[in-house]
Coordinates of C-alpha atoms in Angstrom, one line a residue:
M226 CA 13.6 8.2 -6.7
A227 CA 15.2 9.4 -10.0
D228 CA 13.5 6.8 -11.8
L229 CA 10.3 7.2 -10.0
K230 CA 10.4 11.1 -11.0
K231 CA 11.4 10.2 -14.3
L232 CA 8.3 7.6 -14.4
A233 CA 5.8 10.5 -13.2
D234 CA 7.2 12.4 -15.8
L235 CA 6.5 9.8 -18.8
L236 CA 3.2 8.6 -17.5
Y237 CA 2.0 12.5 -17.3
P238 CA 4.2 14.4 -19.4
D239 CA 1.4 16.9 -20.4
C240 CA 1.1 17.7 -16.3
K241 CA 3.2 20.8 -15.5
L242 CA 1.2 21.8 -12.5
T243 CA 3.3 20.1 -9.3
I244 CA 2.1 19.5 -5.6
E245 CA 3.4 22.6 -4.2
D246 CA 1.1 24.7 -6.9
V247 CA -1.5 22.8 -5.9
E248 CA -1.1 23.4 -2.2
K249 CA -0.7 27.2 -2.7
K250 CA -3.7 27.3 -5.2
F251 CA -6.0 25.5 -2.2
P252 CA -4.8 27.3 0.9
K253 CA -6.1 25.9 4.3
R254 CA -9.8 27.3 5.0
N255 CA -10.0 30.0 7.4
I256 CA -13.4 28.7 9.2
K257 CA -14.1 28.9 13.3
D258 CA -13.6 26.3 15.5
G259 CA -16.4 23.8 14.9
A260 CA -17.7 24.8 11.6
C261 CA -18.1 21.6 9.4
I262 CA -17.4 22.2 5.7
T263 CA -19.6 20.0 4.2
R264 CA -20.2 19.0 0.5
L265 CA -23.0 17.1 -1.7
A266 CA -20.9 15.5 -4.7
P267 CA -23.9 13.7 -7.5
S268 CA -23.2 12.3 -10.6
P269 CA -25.3 14.3 -13.4
T270 CA -27.4 12.0 -14.3
G271 CA -30.8 13.7 -14.2
F272 CA -32.4 11.6 -11.7
V273 CA -33.0 13.0 -8.1
H274 CA -33.6 10.1 -6.0
L275 CA -35.8 10.7 -2.5
G276 CA -32.3 9.5 -1.0
N277 CA -30.6 12.1 -2.1
L278 CA -32.2 14.6 0.3
F279 CA -30.5 12.5 3.2
P280 CA -27.2 13.1 2.9
A281 CA -28.1 16.9 1.5
V282 CA -30.5 18.0 4.6
T283 CA -27.5 16.5 6.7
C284 CA -24.6 18.6 4.7
E285 CA -26.7 21.6 4.5
R286 CA -27.6 21.4 8.5
L287 CA -24.1 20.6 9.9
S288 CA -23.1 22.8 7.7
H289 CA -25.5 26.0 8.2
Q290 CA -26.3 25.5 12.0
S291 CA -22.3 25.4 12.6
G292 CA -21.4 28.7 10.7
G293 CA -19.3 26.5 8.0
V294 CA -19.7 25.9 4.1
F295 CA -21.9 23.8 2.1
I296 CA -20.2 22.9 -1.6
L297 CA -22.1 21.6 -4.7
R298 CA -19.3 19.4 -6.6
I299 CA -20.2 17.5 -9.8
E300 CA -18.8 14.1 -10.4
D301 CA -19.0 14.1 -13.9
T302 CA -16.4 11.6 -14.1
D303 CA -18.4 9.1 -16.2
Q304 CA -19.6 11.0 -19.2
K305 CA -21.7 7.8 -20.6
R306 CA -24.4 8.5 -17.7
E307 CA -24.3 12.2 -18.1
V308 CA -27.6 14.2 -19.1
E309 CA -27.8 17.4 -20.4
G310 CA -29.2 19.8 -17.9
A311 CA -29.0 17.7 -14.8
V312 CA -27.1 20.4 -12.9
E313 CA -30.0 22.6 -13.5
I314 CA -32.1 19.8 -11.9
L315 CA -31.0 19.1 -9.4
L316 CA -30.9 22.8 -8.1
S317 CA -33.8 23.4 -8.7
S318 CA -35.2 20.3 -7.2
L319 CA -33.1 20.9 -4.0
E320 CA -34.0 24.6 -3.6
R321 CA -37.6 24.0 -3.6
Y322 CA -36.5 22.0 -0.5
N323 CA -34.7 25.2 0.4
I324 CA -31.1 23.3 0.2
I325 CA -28.7 26.3 -0.9
F326 CA -25.4 25.7 -1.6
D327 CA -22.5 28.5 -0.6
E328 CA -19.7 27.6 -3.0
G329 CA -19.4 25.1 -5.9
A330 CA -21.5 24.6 -9.3
T331 CA -24.6 27.0 -9.8
A332 CA -27.1 26.9 -12.5
S333 CA -25.5 29.9 -14.2
G334 CA -21.6 29.4 -13.6
E335 CA -19.7 28.7 -10.5
K336 CA -19.0 30.4 -7.0
G337 CA -16.7 30.1 -4.8
D338 CA -12.0 29.7 -4.7
Y339 CA -11.7 26.2 -4.7
G340 CA -12.9 25.1 -7.9
P341 CA -12.9 24.1 -10.6
Y342 CA -16.4 22.1 -8.7
Y343 CA -16.8 19.6 -11.8
Q344 CA -14.3 16.9 -11.4
R345 CA -13.4 16.5 -15.3
Q346 CA -11.9 20.2 -14.8
R347 CA -9.7 19.0 -12.6
A348 CA -7.7 16.7 -14.3
E349 CA -4.7 18.1 -14.2
I350 CA -4.8 18.7 -10.3
Y351 CA -5.6 15.1 -10.0
Q352 CA -2.4 14.6 -12.1
A353 CA -0.3 16.2 -9.9
V354 CA -1.1 14.6 -6.9
A355 CA -0.6 11.3 -8.4
K356 CA 2.7 11.8 -10.3
K357 CA 3.2 12.5 -6.4
L358 CA 2.7 9.1 -5.1
I359 CA 4.0 7.9 -8.3
S360 CA 7.4 9.9 -7.4
E361 CA 7.1 7.9 -3.7
G362 CA 6.7 4.6 -5.2
R363 CA 2.8 4.7 -4.0
A364 CA 1.4 4.1 -7.8
Y365 CA 2.1 2.2 -11.1
P366 CA 0.8 1.9 -14.6
C367 CA -1.1 -1.1 -15.5
F368 CA -1.5 -2.2 -18.9
C369 CA -4.0 -5.4 -18.6
S370 CA -6.3 -5.7 -21.1
E371 CA -10.2 -6.1 -20.0
Q372 CA -9.5 -9.5 -21.4
K373 CA -6.9 -10.5 -19.2
L374 CA -8.8 -8.6 -16.1
E375 CA -12.1 -10.4 -16.8
D376 CA -9.7 -14.1 -17.0
M377 CA -8.0 -12.7 -13.2
R378 CA -11.9 -12.6 -12.1
K379 CA -12.6 -15.7 -13.4
A380 CA -9.6 -17.6 -11.7
Q381 CA -10.6 -16.1 -8.4
E382 CA -13.5 -17.5 -8.5
Q383 CA -12.9 -20.8 -9.4
N384 CA -9.6 -20.9 -6.4
K385 CA -12.8 -19.1 -3.9
E386 CA -10.3 -16.6 -3.5
N387 CA -11.3 -12.5 -3.2
F388 CA -11.8 -10.3 -6.1
G389 CA -9.8 -7.6 -7.0
Y390 CA -6.0 -6.4 -8.5
Y391 CA -3.3 -8.0 -5.6
G392 CA -1.0 -10.2 -4.8
K393 CA 0.2 -12.5 -7.7
Y394 CA -2.5 -11.3 -9.9
A395 CA -1.2 -7.6 -10.0
S396 CA 1.1 -8.8 -12.9
C397 CA 2.0 -5.0 -13.5
R398 CA 2.9 -4.3 -10.2
N399 CA 7.0 -4.6 -10.3
L400 CA 7.0 -3.5 -14.0
S401 CA 10.4 -1.8 -14.6
Y402 CA 10.8 1.6 -15.9
E403 CA 12.1 0.1 -19.3
E404 CA 9.2 -2.2 -19.9
I405 CA 6.9 0.5 -18.7
E406 CA 8.2 3.2 -21.5
E407 CA 8.4 0.0 -23.9
K408 CA 4.4 0.0 -23.8
I409 CA 4.2 3.7 -23.9
N410 CA 6.1 4.0 -27.2
N411 CA 4.2 1.0 -28.6
G412 CA 1.0 3.4 -27.7
E413 CA -0.8 0.8 -25.1
K414 CA -3.1 2.6 -23.2
F415 CA -2.9 2.2 -19.1
V416 CA -4.7 2.8 -15.9
L417 CA -2.9 4.2 -13.0
R418 CA -3.0 1.7 -9.6
F419 CA -2.6 3.0 -6.3
R420 CA 0.5 0.2 -4.6
S421 CA -1.4 -1.3 -1.8
E422 CA 1.0 -2.1 1.3
G423 CA -1.8 -3.4 3.7
D424 CA -2.2 -6.6 4.7
P425 CA -5.8 -8.2 5.0
S426 CA -5.0 -10.0 8.4
K427 CA -4.3 -6.9 10.3
M428 CA -7.4 -4.9 11.3
D429 CA -7.3 -1.0 10.6
G430 CA -10.7 1.3 12.3
I431 CA -12.0 4.7 12.6
V432 CA -14.9 6.1 14.2
D433 CA -17.9 6.7 11.9
L434 CA -20.5 9.7 13.4
I435 CA -23.5 7.7 12.7
K436 CA -22.2 4.1 13.1
G437 CA -19.4 4.7 15.9
K438 CA -16.5 2.9 15.5
L439 CA -15.7 0.8 12.4
T440 CA -13.0 -1.9 12.1
F441 CA -12.0 -3.9 9.1
P442 CA -8.8 -5.5 7.8
E443 CA -6.7 -3.9 6.3
N444 CA -7.1 -3.2 2.1
D445 CA -4.9 -5.1 0.3
I446 CA -6.1 -4.4 -3.5
D447 CA -4.0 -2.3 -6.1
H448 CA -7.4 0.0 -7.1
V449 CA -7.5 2.0 -9.8
M450 CA -6.8 5.6 -9.1
L451 CA -6.5 7.1 -12.9
K452 CA -8.7 5.5 -16.1
S453 CA -6.7 5.4 -19.2
D454 CA -8.3 9.0 -20.1
G455 CA -6.3 10.7 -17.1
I456 CA -9.6 10.9 -15.4
P457 CA -10.1 10.1 -11.4
T458 CA -12.5 7.3 -10.1
Y459 CA -14.6 8.3 -7.4
H460 CA -12.1 6.8 -5.1
F461 CA -9.3 8.7 -5.8
A462 CA -11.5 12.2 -6.6
H463 CA -12.7 12.5 -3.6
A464 CA -9.8 11.9 -1.5
V465 CA -8.4 14.5 -3.3
D466 CA -11.2 17.2 -3.9
D467 CA -11.9 16.8 0.2
H468 CA -8.8 17.1 0.9
Y469 CA -8.1 20.4 -1.1
M470 CA -11.6 22.0 -0.5
G471 CA -10.8 21.7 2.9
T472 CA -14.3 19.5 3.8
T473 CA -14.5 18.4 7.4
H474 CA -17.2 16.1 7.1
V475 CA -17.9 13.5 4.5
V476 CA -21.6 12.1 4.6
R477 CA -22.7 9.6 2.3
G478 CA -24.6 6.6 1.9
E479 CA -24.0 3.2 3.5
E480 CA -23.3 1.5 0.3
W481 CA -19.7 2.8 0.2
L482 CA -19.0 1.2 3.7
S483 CA -17.2 -1.3 1.4
T484 CA -14.6 1.1 0.0
L485 CA -13.6 2.6 3.6
P486 CA -10.5 0.5 4.2
F487 CA -9.0 2.2 0.5
H488 CA -10.2 5.2 1.3
V489 CA -8.5 5.3 4.5
Q490 CA -5.7 4.0 3.2
L491 CA -5.2 6.1 0.2
F492 CA -5.7 9.2 2.8
R493 CA -3.1 8.4 5.0
A494 CA -0.8 7.2 1.9
L495 CA -1.7 11.2 0.7
G496 CA -0.7 12.8 4.4
F497 CA -4.3 14.2 4.6
A498 CA -6.0 14.3 7.1
L499 CA -9.2 12.3 7.3
P500 CA -12.7 13.8 7.2
H501 CA -15.2 12.5 9.9
Y502 CA -17.1 9.7 7.6
M503 CA -20.7 9.5 8.2
H504 CA -22.4 6.3 6.7
V505 CA -26.2 7.6 6.2
A506 CA -28.7 4.3 6.6
Q507 CA -30.2 3.0 3.3
L508 CA -33.9 3.9 2.5
M509 CA -36.0 0.9 2.6
K510 CA -39.8 0.2 2.2
L511 CA -41.8 -2.8 3.0
D512 CA -42.5 -5.0 -0.4
N513 CA -44.8 -8.1 0.5
G514 CA -43.6 -7.9 4.3
T515 CA -40.1 -7.7 3.2
K516 CA -37.8 -5.4 3.2
R517 CA -35.6 -4.0 0.2
K518 CA -34.0 -0.6 -1.0
L519 CA -35.8 2.1 -2.6
S520 CA -35.4 1.4 -6.0
K521 CA -35.4 4.3 -8.8
R522 CA -36.6 1.3 -11.6
K523 CA -39.4 0.1 -9.1
D524 CA -40.5 2.8 -7.2
P525 CA -41.9 5.8 -8.4
E526 CA -41.6 7.4 -5.1
A527 CA -38.0 7.3 -5.3
S528 CA -37.7 10.1 -7.3
L529 CA -37.9 13.8 -5.8
S530 CA -39.9 15.0 -8.8
Y531 CA -42.9 12.3 -7.7
Y532 CA -43.5 14.6 -4.7
Y533 CA -44.0 17.8 -6.5
D534 CA -45.6 15.8 -8.9
Q535 CA -48.4 14.5 -6.5
G536 CA -48.7 17.6 -5.0
F537 CA -46.6 17.2 -1.8
S538 CA -45.8 20.6 0.2
A539 CA -41.8 21.3 0.1
N540 CA -42.2 21.4 3.7
S541 CA -44.0 18.1 4.4
V542 CA -41.7 16.2 2.7
M543 CA -38.8 18.3 5.0
E544 CA -40.8 17.6 8.3
Y545 CA -41.0 13.3 7.5
I546 CA -37.3 13.2 6.3
M547 CA -36.3 15.1 9.6
T548 CA -38.3 12.2 11.1
L549 CA -36.3 9.5 9.3
L550 CA -32.9 11.2 9.9
N551 CA -32.9 12.4 13.8
S552 CA -34.9 9.9 16.0
N553 CA -35.6 13.4 18.9
F554 CA -37.4 15.3 15.7
E555 CA -41.2 14.3 16.5
E556 CA -40.7 15.2 20.1
W557 CA -39.5 18.7 19.5
R558 CA -42.1 19.0 16.9
I559 CA -44.9 18.3 19.5
E560 CA -43.8 21.1 21.6
N561 CA -43.4 23.6 18.9
P562 CA -46.1 22.7 16.2
T563 CA -45.2 26.2 14.9
A564 CA -41.6 26.7 15.1
P565 CA -39.8 26.8 12.3
I566 CA -38.0 23.8 10.7
D567 CA -34.5 25.8 11.2
D568 CA -34.7 26.1 15.1
F569 CA -34.5 22.3 15.3
K570 CA -30.9 21.4 16.6
F571 CA -30.0 18.9 14.1
S572 CA -27.9 16.1 15.5
A573 CA -25.6 13.3 14.3
D574 CA -26.1 11.5 17.2
K575 CA -29.8 10.9 16.7
M576 CA -29.3 9.6 13.1
S577 CA -30.5 6.3 12.4
V578 CA -27.7 3.5 12.5
S579 CA -30.0 1.0 10.8
G580 CA -32.1 1.5 7.4
C581 CA -34.8 4.4 7.3
L582 CA -38.5 2.6 6.4
F583 CA -40.1 4.9 4.1
D584 CA -43.6 4.8 5.1
M585 CA -45.7 6.8 2.8
D586 CA -48.9 6.6 5.2
K587 CA -46.9 8.4 7.6
L588 CA -45.7 10.7 5.3
I589 CA -49.2 11.6 4.4
D590 CA -50.1 12.4 8.1
V591 CA -47.1 14.2 8.8
S592 CA -47.9 16.5 5.4
R593 CA -51.7 17.2 7.0
N594 CA -49.9 18.5 10.4
A595 CA -47.3 19.9 8.6
I596 CA -50.2 21.6 6.4
S597 CA -52.2 22.4 9.0
V598 CA -50.1 25.0 10.7
M599 CA -49.8 27.0 7.9
T600 CA -50.4 30.6 7.4
A601 CA -54.2 30.7 4.9
D602 CA -51.7 32.9 3.1
E603 CA -48.6 30.4 3.0
V604 CA -51.5 27.7 2.0
Y605 CA -52.9 29.6 -1.0
S606 CA -49.2 31.2 -2.0
Q607 CA -48.5 27.0 -2.3
V608 CA -51.1 26.1 -3.6
T609 CA -51.1 28.3 -6.5
A610 CA -47.5 27.8 -7.2
W611 CA -48.3 24.0 -7.6
A612 CA -51.6 24.4 -9.7
K613 CA -49.5 26.8 -12.0
D614 CA -47.3 23.8 -13.1
N615 CA -49.9 20.7 -12.3
D616 CA -53.8 22.0 -12.7
S617 CA -54.6 25.4 -14.9
E618 CA -58.3 24.8 -14.1
L619 CA -57.6 25.1 -10.3
Y620 CA -54.8 27.9 -11.1
N621 CA -57.2 30.3 -12.5
K622 CA -59.8 29.8 -10.1
L623 CA -57.5 30.4 -7.2
S624 CA -55.8 33.4 -9.3
E625 CA -58.9 35.3 -10.5
N626 CA -59.8 36.3 -6.7
R627 CA -57.2 35.7 -4.3
E628 CA -59.2 37.3 -1.3
Y629 CA -62.0 34.8 -1.8
A630 CA -59.8 32.3 -1.8
I631 CA -57.5 33.1 0.8
K632 CA -61.0 33.5 2.7
I633 CA -61.7 29.6 1.7
F634 CA -58.0 28.3 3.2
S635 CA -58.6 30.1 6.7
I636 CA -61.7 27.9 7.6
G637 CA -60.3 26.3 10.4
R638 CA -56.8 27.6 11.0
G639 CA -54.6 29.3 13.7
G640 CA -56.5 27.8 16.2
E641 CA -55.2 25.1 19.4
K642 CA -57.0 22.5 17.0
P643 CA -57.0 23.3 13.4
R644 CA -58.1 21.2 10.9
K645 CA -56.2 18.9 9.0
D646 CA -58.3 18.4 5.9
I647 CA -55.7 18.5 3.2
A648 CA -52.7 16.1 3.0
K649 CA -51.5 17.2 -0.4
W650 CA -52.2 20.4 -3.1
N651 CA -54.1 17.9 -5.7
E652 CA -56.6 17.2 -2.9
V653 CA -57.3 21.1 -2.9
K654 CA -59.6 21.0 -6.1
D655 CA -62.1 18.3 -4.5
Y656 CA -61.5 21.0 -0.7
V657 CA -63.0 23.9 -2.5
S658 CA -64.9 22.5 -5.2
F659 CA -68.5 23.4 -3.3
F660 CA -67.1 27.0 -3.4
Y661 CA -67.1 27.7 -7.5
D662 CA -70.0 26.8 -9.5
D663 CA -68.7 24.9 -12.1
L664 CA -66.6 22.4 -9.5
F665 CA -69.6 22.0 -7.7
V666 CA -71.0 18.7 -7.6
Q667 CA -73.9 17.1 -5.0
S668 CA -72.5 14.2 -4.1
G669 CA -73.3 13.9 -0.3
E670 CA -76.9 11.9 0.4
F671 CA -79.3 13.7 2.8
P672 CA -80.3 11.7 5.9
E673 CA -82.2 8.8 5.4
N674 CA -84.2 9.8 8.4
V675 CA -85.4 12.9 7.2
T676 CA -88.4 12.3 4.8
Y677 CA -88.9 14.2 1.7
E678 CA -91.5 16.1 2.7
D679 CA -89.4 17.2 6.1
R680 CA -86.2 18.0 3.9
I681 CA -88.3 20.5 1.9
E682 CA -89.7 22.1 5.1
I683 CA -86.1 22.2 6.4
L684 CA -84.6 23.6 3.3
S685 CA -87.8 26.3 2.2
R686 CA -88.0 27.6 5.9
Y687 CA -84.1 27.8 6.5
K688 CA -84.1 29.8 2.8
D689 CA -86.3 32.7 4.5
I690 CA -84.5 32.9 8.0
Y691 CA -80.8 33.0 6.9
D692 CA -79.1 36.2 7.6
S693 CA -75.6 36.4 6.6
A694 CA -75.0 39.1 9.0
D695 CA -76.0 36.5 12.0
D696 CA -73.2 35.7 14.2
Q697 CA -72.3 32.2 15.0
Q698 CA -74.7 31.5 18.3
T699 CA -77.6 33.3 16.4
W700 CA -76.6 31.3 13.1
F701 CA -76.6 27.8 15.5
N702 CA -79.9 28.6 17.7
K703 CA -81.6 29.2 14.6
V704 CA -81.2 25.7 13.2
T705 CA -81.8 24.8 16.5
E706 CA -85.7 26.3 17.0
L707 CA -86.2 25.2 13.1
A708 CA -85.7 21.9 14.5
E709 CA -87.5 21.6 17.3
S710 CA -90.1 23.3 15.5
L711 CA -90.5 20.3 12.7
G712 CA -90.3 17.9 15.8
F713 CA -86.2 17.3 16.0
A714 CA -84.6 17.1 19.2
P715 CA -83.1 20.3 19.9
K716 CA -79.9 18.6 21.1
T717 CA -78.4 15.0 20.7
K718 CA -78.7 13.5 23.7
L719 CA -82.4 14.5 24.2
Y720 CA -82.8 12.3 21.0
K721 CA -80.5 9.4 22.2
K722 CA -82.4 9.7 25.4
D723 CA -85.9 9.1 24.0
P724 CA -85.7 8.6 20.1
D725 CA -89.4 7.7 19.9
A726 CA -90.2 10.8 20.6
Y727 CA -88.7 13.0 18.2
K728 CA -88.3 12.4 14.2
G729 CA -83.6 13.1 15.2
H730 CA -82.3 15.1 15.8
V731 CA -80.8 19.2 15.3
G732 CA -77.6 17.5 13.7
D733 CA -79.8 15.3 11.2
V734 CA -81.2 19.2 10.3
S735 CA -77.9 20.4 10.0
M736 CA -76.8 17.8 7.8
V737 CA -79.7 18.5 5.7
L738 CA -78.2 21.9 5.1
R739 CA -75.1 20.8 4.8
V740 CA -75.5 18.5 1.8
A741 CA -77.8 21.2 -0.3
I742 CA -74.8 23.7 0.2
T743 CA -72.1 21.9 -0.4
G744 CA -73.1 18.8 -1.8
R745 CA -71.2 16.3 0.4
R746 CA -71.6 15.5 4.0
N747 CA -68.0 15.9 5.2
S748 CA -66.9 19.6 5.6
P749 CA -65.7 22.2 7.3
D750 CA -67.5 24.6 9.5
L751 CA -70.8 25.3 8.1
Y752 CA -71.2 28.9 9.1
E753 CA -67.7 29.9 7.8
I754 CA -68.5 28.4 4.5
M755 CA -72.1 30.2 4.1
K756 CA -70.3 33.5 5.5
I757 CA -68.2 32.9 2.5
L758 CA -70.6 31.8 -0.1
G759 CA -72.8 34.9 0.8
A760 CA -76.6 35.3 1.2
D761 CA -77.7 34.7 -2.3
K762 CA -75.8 31.7 -3.1
V763 CA -77.1 29.9 -0.3
R764 CA -80.1 30.8 -0.9
E765 CA -79.4 29.5 -4.3
R766 CA -78.1 26.2 -3.4
L767 CA -81.2 25.7 -0.7
E768 CA -83.4 26.2 -3.6
S769 CA -81.4 23.9 -6.3
A770 CA -81.2 21.2 -3.3
K771 CA -85.5 20.7 -3.3

């Protein structure tokens, strides 16, 4: 043991922090029973994947529903991949979806008592823990060159053996103290490897909160824990950080399942209690009938920024993500159409075991529903915020008369069956275009069965009888009376019963008015539209449509 302690000091002479210092620095959290401590630990690459929302939402819900703590930890150990401003991009992207952290990295620094929250700034902590493992004979330096490791991989491939540094291939495993000292004095660089005592013929296992009981062979590979610059690999860093930050639930993608045998082994060797693991299913998509993983290189919809750029509301995306995460969410939403999403009781038991299939059509459908139950004020607020960044013309139109815009967004809203005209904010300009003269386009066709002469007569006579003070029933009665006076059936069923007796029906007359006033055949309630436009504008449209 004396030699091992001496070895630890030889390998990391600048690390004066002891394991006792670390434990004193990070005392056990004082939390209530059942509270979850979760963390999101992304690399600062500047790319925020739609798949990042899966663990983010899961972590946020678990911690905040239980009265726990949600931490943002930055895994910046690979400086080659680091992008300047990446943390700010991540924070702003997630904040749009109301993903708020209680502790960790922020745009203005760090908050919390368990930092630093950037892994490169925790180097001495990792080295202190590593020195403990070295002194216990559970870690050793490896001086193998890249060429030697490549030759090892080729030999393993030729012999059809498992890849990795183990057994007869672990050539540095049993170096003496003197051999190690000589190599260090000669300036040879080393990585620190974990000394595995695992036997792959034996089985180990844990219970994953999503996938249930998992069994796997024990790990026998001596994985790297600290790289040659003293910075940890993900494997070692996550074990140390999650233990000392008090993480109770580790939520990560199922692509990490292959590393689970080593991680379980490492926690036990360190004497740390295992956190609850939750391996989230990968996000898949159909590509020519075949399922594949959503790719940030192939699929623009993989980027979280795509949804904002396309005009999807954050509410809509969150609603859709929740349908993928919890199988009972849609049923809950049907029963609670206007309830805040935070009222839904998120549960790990309802998470998908297999891959979640991304469906753009389903997202659009969910988005229509989500926007339909918003208030007019909420729609106005979100549309203008989006338009300010993406459509200056629309932003100017909506901003110059807020009250007018609110009236537009109020049409068909608030009833038992609200209209579902809008799925994305980039559709709003077209939706509101007939309310603004410089956006107005006459694109709809008048009914074919209405002659030109009858159309002119409808427009001329209605212009004289329209009164913006009429209630809806009076308004409709006037349209019906006009239709009947011109030889159109006052009711559709009368026309269907005896089509030869009429030129058409009242719906045809209404359609002539709709196309003249809105420029299209499909629009929200015509009575409400005319009330908002006002009598002068209605008459002007009727006149210009002749």
